[in-house]
Amino acid sequence: GAIQFVSNFWRCFLLRSSIKKDWFMAFSLGSILGTSIATFLISHIVRLEYASILIAFMILYTLFKPKKMPSIKISTRGFGFVGVLIGFGSMFLGATGLILGAFFADSGEKKNTIVATQASMQTFNHGLKVLGYMYLGFNFFPWITLMVLMMLATILGTSYGVKLLSKVSEDIFLKIYKAILFFSALKLVSDFLQL
């Protein structure tokens, strides 16, 4: 969560002019609620065994739904509910970025807006996740050297990725974005089958 916080923060900082602020604000309010509920319940709920397969089906539905079926297209207010879902799920799962990505796949937004807005949402959510685990007593100190090295590496990688983004057409970006979601969904299904 801490490494992802830095990675997404740097990405949304570099693309800050493209963030859809109304979506971000709605998501953030929902994320606070979802993370608070999960932090409260975490001593009772250790694992959500079927969460990965639900995420995979949501992604696959978004990518391959029949034309007559409704798209997952979210309004500004809807991102508040998405925030609750992501905030709650992020305390248990490492794949919430994939869930969030599914809501952007059919958004009709430009590549910079998709990347910047998703990064801003994930920055906020990962920050809450770190605070939630600190509240629950997780000790980051034994991992601090490795974390700092990974944070520096992710800043370099993210900077290079944002430069590459400017060289990719909107059409190619969307194809790559959906391909990543597809292969991530397959990985989630594979992990579920091994439970």
Tab-separated table of C-alpha atoms in Angstrom:
chain	number	residue	atom	x	y	z
A	1	GLY	CA	0.000	0.000	0.000
A	2	ALA	CA	2.826	2.420	0.847
A	3	ILE	CA	4.685	1.686	-2.401
A	4	GLN	CA	1.491	2.011	-4.431
A	5	PHE	CA	0.765	5.297	-2.672
A	6	VAL	CA	4.064	6.763	-3.903
A	7	SER	CA	3.698	5.311	-7.393
A	8	ASN	CA	0.185	6.677	-7.872
A	9	PHE	CA	0.984	10.003	-6.205
A	10	TRP	CA	3.852	10.609	-8.612
A	11	ARG	CA	1.707	9.604	-11.590
A	12	CYS	CA	-1.158	11.898	-10.667
A	13	PHE	CA	1.303	14.718	-9.859
A	14	LEU	CA	2.862	14.473	-13.327
A	15	LEU	CA	-0.601	14.407	-14.945
A	16	ARG	CA	-2.357	16.660	-12.406
A	17	SER	CA	-3.962	18.935	-15.024
A	18	SER	CA	-5.909	15.934	-16.419
A	19	ILE	CA	-7.552	14.821	-13.148
A	20	LYS	CA	-11.365	14.909	-13.139
A	21	LYS	CA	-11.698	16.602	-9.775
A	22	ASP	CA	-15.429	15.983	-9.327
A	23	TRP	CA	-14.913	12.230	-9.774
A	24	PHE	CA	-11.958	12.326	-7.401
A	25	MET	CA	-13.895	14.169	-4.671
A	26	ALA	CA	-16.883	11.814	-4.863
A	27	PHE	CA	-14.579	8.781	-4.782
A	28	SER	CA	-12.578	10.148	-1.832
A	29	LEU	CA	-15.647	10.634	0.361
A	30	GLY	CA	-16.779	7.084	-0.386
A	31	SER	CA	-13.277	5.719	0.181
A	32	ILE	CA	-13.128	7.244	3.677
A	33	LEU	CA	-16.373	5.485	4.581
A	34	GLY	CA	-15.361	2.141	3.049
A	35	THR	CA	-11.913	2.111	4.655
A	36	SER	CA	-13.361	3.080	8.038
A	37	ILE	CA	-15.861	0.223	7.924
A	38	ALA	CA	-13.175	-2.290	6.856
A	39	THR	CA	-10.759	-1.124	9.556
A	40	PHE	CA	-13.488	-1.590	12.146
A	41	LEU	CA	-14.372	-5.067	10.893
A	42	ILE	CA	-10.894	-6.364	10.096
A	43	SER	CA	-10.451	-8.114	13.425
A	44	HIS	CA	-13.502	-10.241	12.536
A	45	ILE	CA	-13.010	-10.716	8.785
A	46	VAL	CA	-9.589	-12.107	7.896
A	47	ARG	CA	-10.065	-13.087	4.268
A	48	LEU	CA	-12.558	-12.575	1.468
A	49	GLU	CA	-12.040	-15.898	-0.313
A	50	TYR	CA	-14.285	-15.230	-3.275
A	51	ALA	CA	-13.358	-11.601	-3.888
A	52	SER	CA	-10.786	-12.361	-6.602
A	53	ILE	CA	-13.250	-14.277	-8.764
A	54	LEU	CA	-15.843	-11.494	-8.414
A	55	ILE	CA	-13.267	-8.941	-9.536
A	56	ALA	CA	-12.322	-11.145	-12.507
A	57	PHE	CA	-15.960	-11.499	-13.606
A	58	MET	CA	-16.519	-7.737	-13.309
A	59	ILE	CA	-13.491	-7.074	-15.526
A	60	LEU	CA	-14.441	-9.743	-18.082
A	61	TYR	CA	-18.021	-8.431	-18.196
A	62	THR	CA	-16.730	-4.925	-18.896
A	63	LEU	CA	-14.460	-6.153	-21.705
A	64	PHE	CA	-16.697	-8.734	-23.395
A	65	LYS	CA	-20.290	-7.858	-22.552
A	66	PRO	CA	-22.876	-8.331	-25.351
A	67	LYS	CA	-23.825	-5.024	-26.970
A	68	LYS	CA	-27.373	-5.232	-25.603
A	69	MET	CA	-26.130	-5.501	-22.028
A	70	PRO	CA	-25.549	-2.247	-20.108
A	71	SER	CA	-22.056	-0.741	-19.893
A	72	ILE	CA	-20.416	-0.079	-16.534
A	73	LYS	CA	-20.535	3.688	-16.974
A	74	ILE	CA	-20.351	5.670	-13.756
A	75	SER	CA	-21.662	9.152	-13.001
A	76	THR	CA	-19.906	11.558	-10.645
A	77	ARG	CA	-22.183	10.484	-7.795
A	78	GLY	CA	-21.600	6.844	-8.722
A	79	PHE	CA	-17.897	7.258	-8.025
A	80	GLY	CA	-18.856	7.852	-4.382
A	81	PHE	CA	-20.218	4.289	-4.255
A	82	VAL	CA	-17.150	3.044	-6.121
A	83	GLY	CA	-15.064	4.731	-3.411
A	84	VAL	CA	-16.898	2.819	-0.684
A	85	LEU	CA	-16.285	-0.457	-2.559
A	86	ILE	CA	-12.595	0.245	-3.215
A	87	GLY	CA	-11.988	1.643	0.282
A	88	PHE	CA	-13.507	-1.424	1.888
A	89	GLY	CA	-11.900	-3.930	-0.465
A	90	SER	CA	-8.414	-2.439	-0.352
A	91	MET	CA	-7.996	-3.435	3.288
A	92	PHE	CA	-8.320	-7.095	2.261
A	93	LEU	CA	-7.203	-7.251	-1.379
A	94	GLY	CA	-4.216	-6.192	-3.431
A	95	ALA	CA	-6.201	-5.983	-6.674
A	96	THR	CA	-8.504	-3.008	-6.125
A	97	GLY	CA	-6.800	-1.055	-8.910
A	98	LEU	CA	-8.209	-3.655	-11.293
A	99	ILE	CA	-11.730	-3.098	-9.979
A	100	LEU	CA	-11.295	0.651	-10.361
A	101	GLY	CA	-9.877	0.207	-13.859
A	102	ALA	CA	-13.024	-1.621	-14.934
A	103	PHE	CA	-15.062	1.528	-14.242
A	104	PHE	CA	-12.819	3.563	-16.548
A	105	ALA	CA	-12.745	1.092	-19.463
A	106	ASP	CA	-16.036	2.408	-20.924
A	107	SER	CA	-15.819	5.959	-19.563
A	108	GLY	CA	-15.146	7.537	-22.964
A	109	GLU	CA	-12.442	9.712	-21.417
A	110	LYS	CA	-9.027	10.471	-22.955
A	111	LYS	CA	-5.984	8.448	-21.911
A	112	ASN	CA	-4.447	11.191	-19.728
A	113	THR	CA	-7.741	11.705	-17.898
A	114	ILE	CA	-8.124	7.964	-17.262
A	115	VAL	CA	-4.563	7.521	-16.000
A	116	ALA	CA	-4.483	10.747	-13.939
A	117	THR	CA	-7.904	10.345	-12.342
A	118	GLN	CA	-7.426	6.661	-11.506
A	119	ALA	CA	-3.994	7.478	-10.055
A	120	SER	CA	-5.431	10.274	-7.887
A	121	MET	CA	-8.119	7.950	-6.547
A	122	GLN	CA	-5.629	5.188	-5.830
A	123	THR	CA	-3.259	7.661	-4.145
A	124	PHE	CA	-5.985	8.722	-1.748
A	125	ASN	CA	-7.141	5.168	-1.137
A	126	HIS	CA	-3.655	3.754	-0.538
A	127	GLY	CA	-2.960	6.606	1.869
A	128	LEU	CA	-6.051	5.604	3.845
A	129	LYS	CA	-4.982	1.960	3.692
A	130	VAL	CA	-1.569	2.799	5.191
A	131	LEU	CA	-3.245	4.815	7.962
A	132	GLY	CA	-5.702	1.982	8.587
A	133	TYR	CA	-2.931	-0.577	9.044
A	134	MET	CA	-0.925	1.803	11.227
A	135	TYR	CA	-4.022	2.173	13.407
A	136	LEU	CA	-4.275	-1.634	13.563
A	137	GLY	CA	-0.667	-1.816	14.773
A	138	PHE	CA	1.322	-2.767	11.666
A	139	ASN	CA	4.988	-1.852	12.135
A	140	PHE	CA	6.519	-0.435	8.933
A	141	PHE	CA	9.941	0.198	10.473
A	142	PRO	CA	11.537	-3.251	9.813
A	143	TRP	CA	10.725	-2.760	6.130
A	144	ILE	CA	11.742	0.895	5.805
A	145	THR	CA	14.980	0.411	3.800
A	146	LEU	CA	13.335	-1.869	1.262
A	147	MET	CA	10.309	0.438	1.083
A	148	VAL	CA	12.430	3.533	0.387
A	149	LEU	CA	14.352	1.726	-2.373
A	150	MET	CA	11.112	0.518	-3.928
A	151	MET	CA	9.612	4.010	-3.694
A	152	LEU	CA	12.607	5.517	-5.504
A	153	ALA	CA	12.399	2.808	-8.162
A	154	THR	CA	8.692	3.371	-8.653
A	155	ILE	CA	9.216	7.133	-9.102
A	156	LEU	CA	11.734	6.417	-11.889
A	157	GLY	CA	9.465	3.828	-13.496
A	158	THR	CA	6.388	6.043	-13.256
A	159	SER	CA	8.238	9.017	-14.775
A	160	TYR	CA	9.286	6.885	-17.736
A	161	GLY	CA	5.765	5.476	-18.078
A	162	VAL	CA	4.208	8.950	-18.227
A	163	LYS	CA	6.686	9.925	-20.970
A	164	LEU	CA	5.701	6.823	-22.936
A	165	LEU	CA	2.018	7.699	-22.477
A	166	SER	CA	2.459	10.887	-24.515
A	167	LYS	CA	3.769	8.828	-27.449
A	168	VAL	CA	0.877	6.351	-27.529
A	169	SER	CA	-2.283	7.094	-29.509
A	170	GLU	CA	-5.668	7.094	-27.777
A	171	ASP	CA	-6.720	3.964	-29.710
A	172	ILE	CA	-3.558	1.997	-28.899
A	173	PHE	CA	-3.743	3.114	-25.251
A	174	LEU	CA	-7.298	1.794	-24.860
A	175	LYS	CA	-6.343	-1.532	-26.456
A	176	ILE	CA	-3.343	-1.905	-24.129
A	177	TYR	CA	-5.435	-0.816	-21.115
A	178	LYS	CA	-8.096	-3.431	-21.875
A	179	ALA	CA	-5.482	-6.110	-22.602
A	180	ILE	CA	-3.887	-5.525	-19.175
A	181	LEU	CA	-7.292	-5.794	-17.534
A	182	PHE	CA	-7.988	-9.016	-19.464
A	183	PHE	CA	-4.738	-10.764	-18.505
A	184	SER	CA	-5.131	-9.562	-14.907
A	185	ALA	CA	-8.603	-11.113	-14.832
A	186	LEU	CA	-7.165	-14.411	-16.128
A	187	LYS	CA	-4.543	-14.319	-13.361
A	188	LEU	CA	-7.264	-13.751	-10.745
A	189	VAL	CA	-9.250	-16.708	-12.094
A	190	SER	CA	-6.102	-18.863	-12.013
A	191	ASP	CA	-5.362	-17.829	-8.412
A	192	PHE	CA	-8.958	-18.597	-7.418
A	193	LEU	CA	-8.801	-22.083	-8.946
A	194	GLN	CA	-5.717	-22.823	-6.836
A	195	LEU	CA	-7.458	-21.977	-3.538
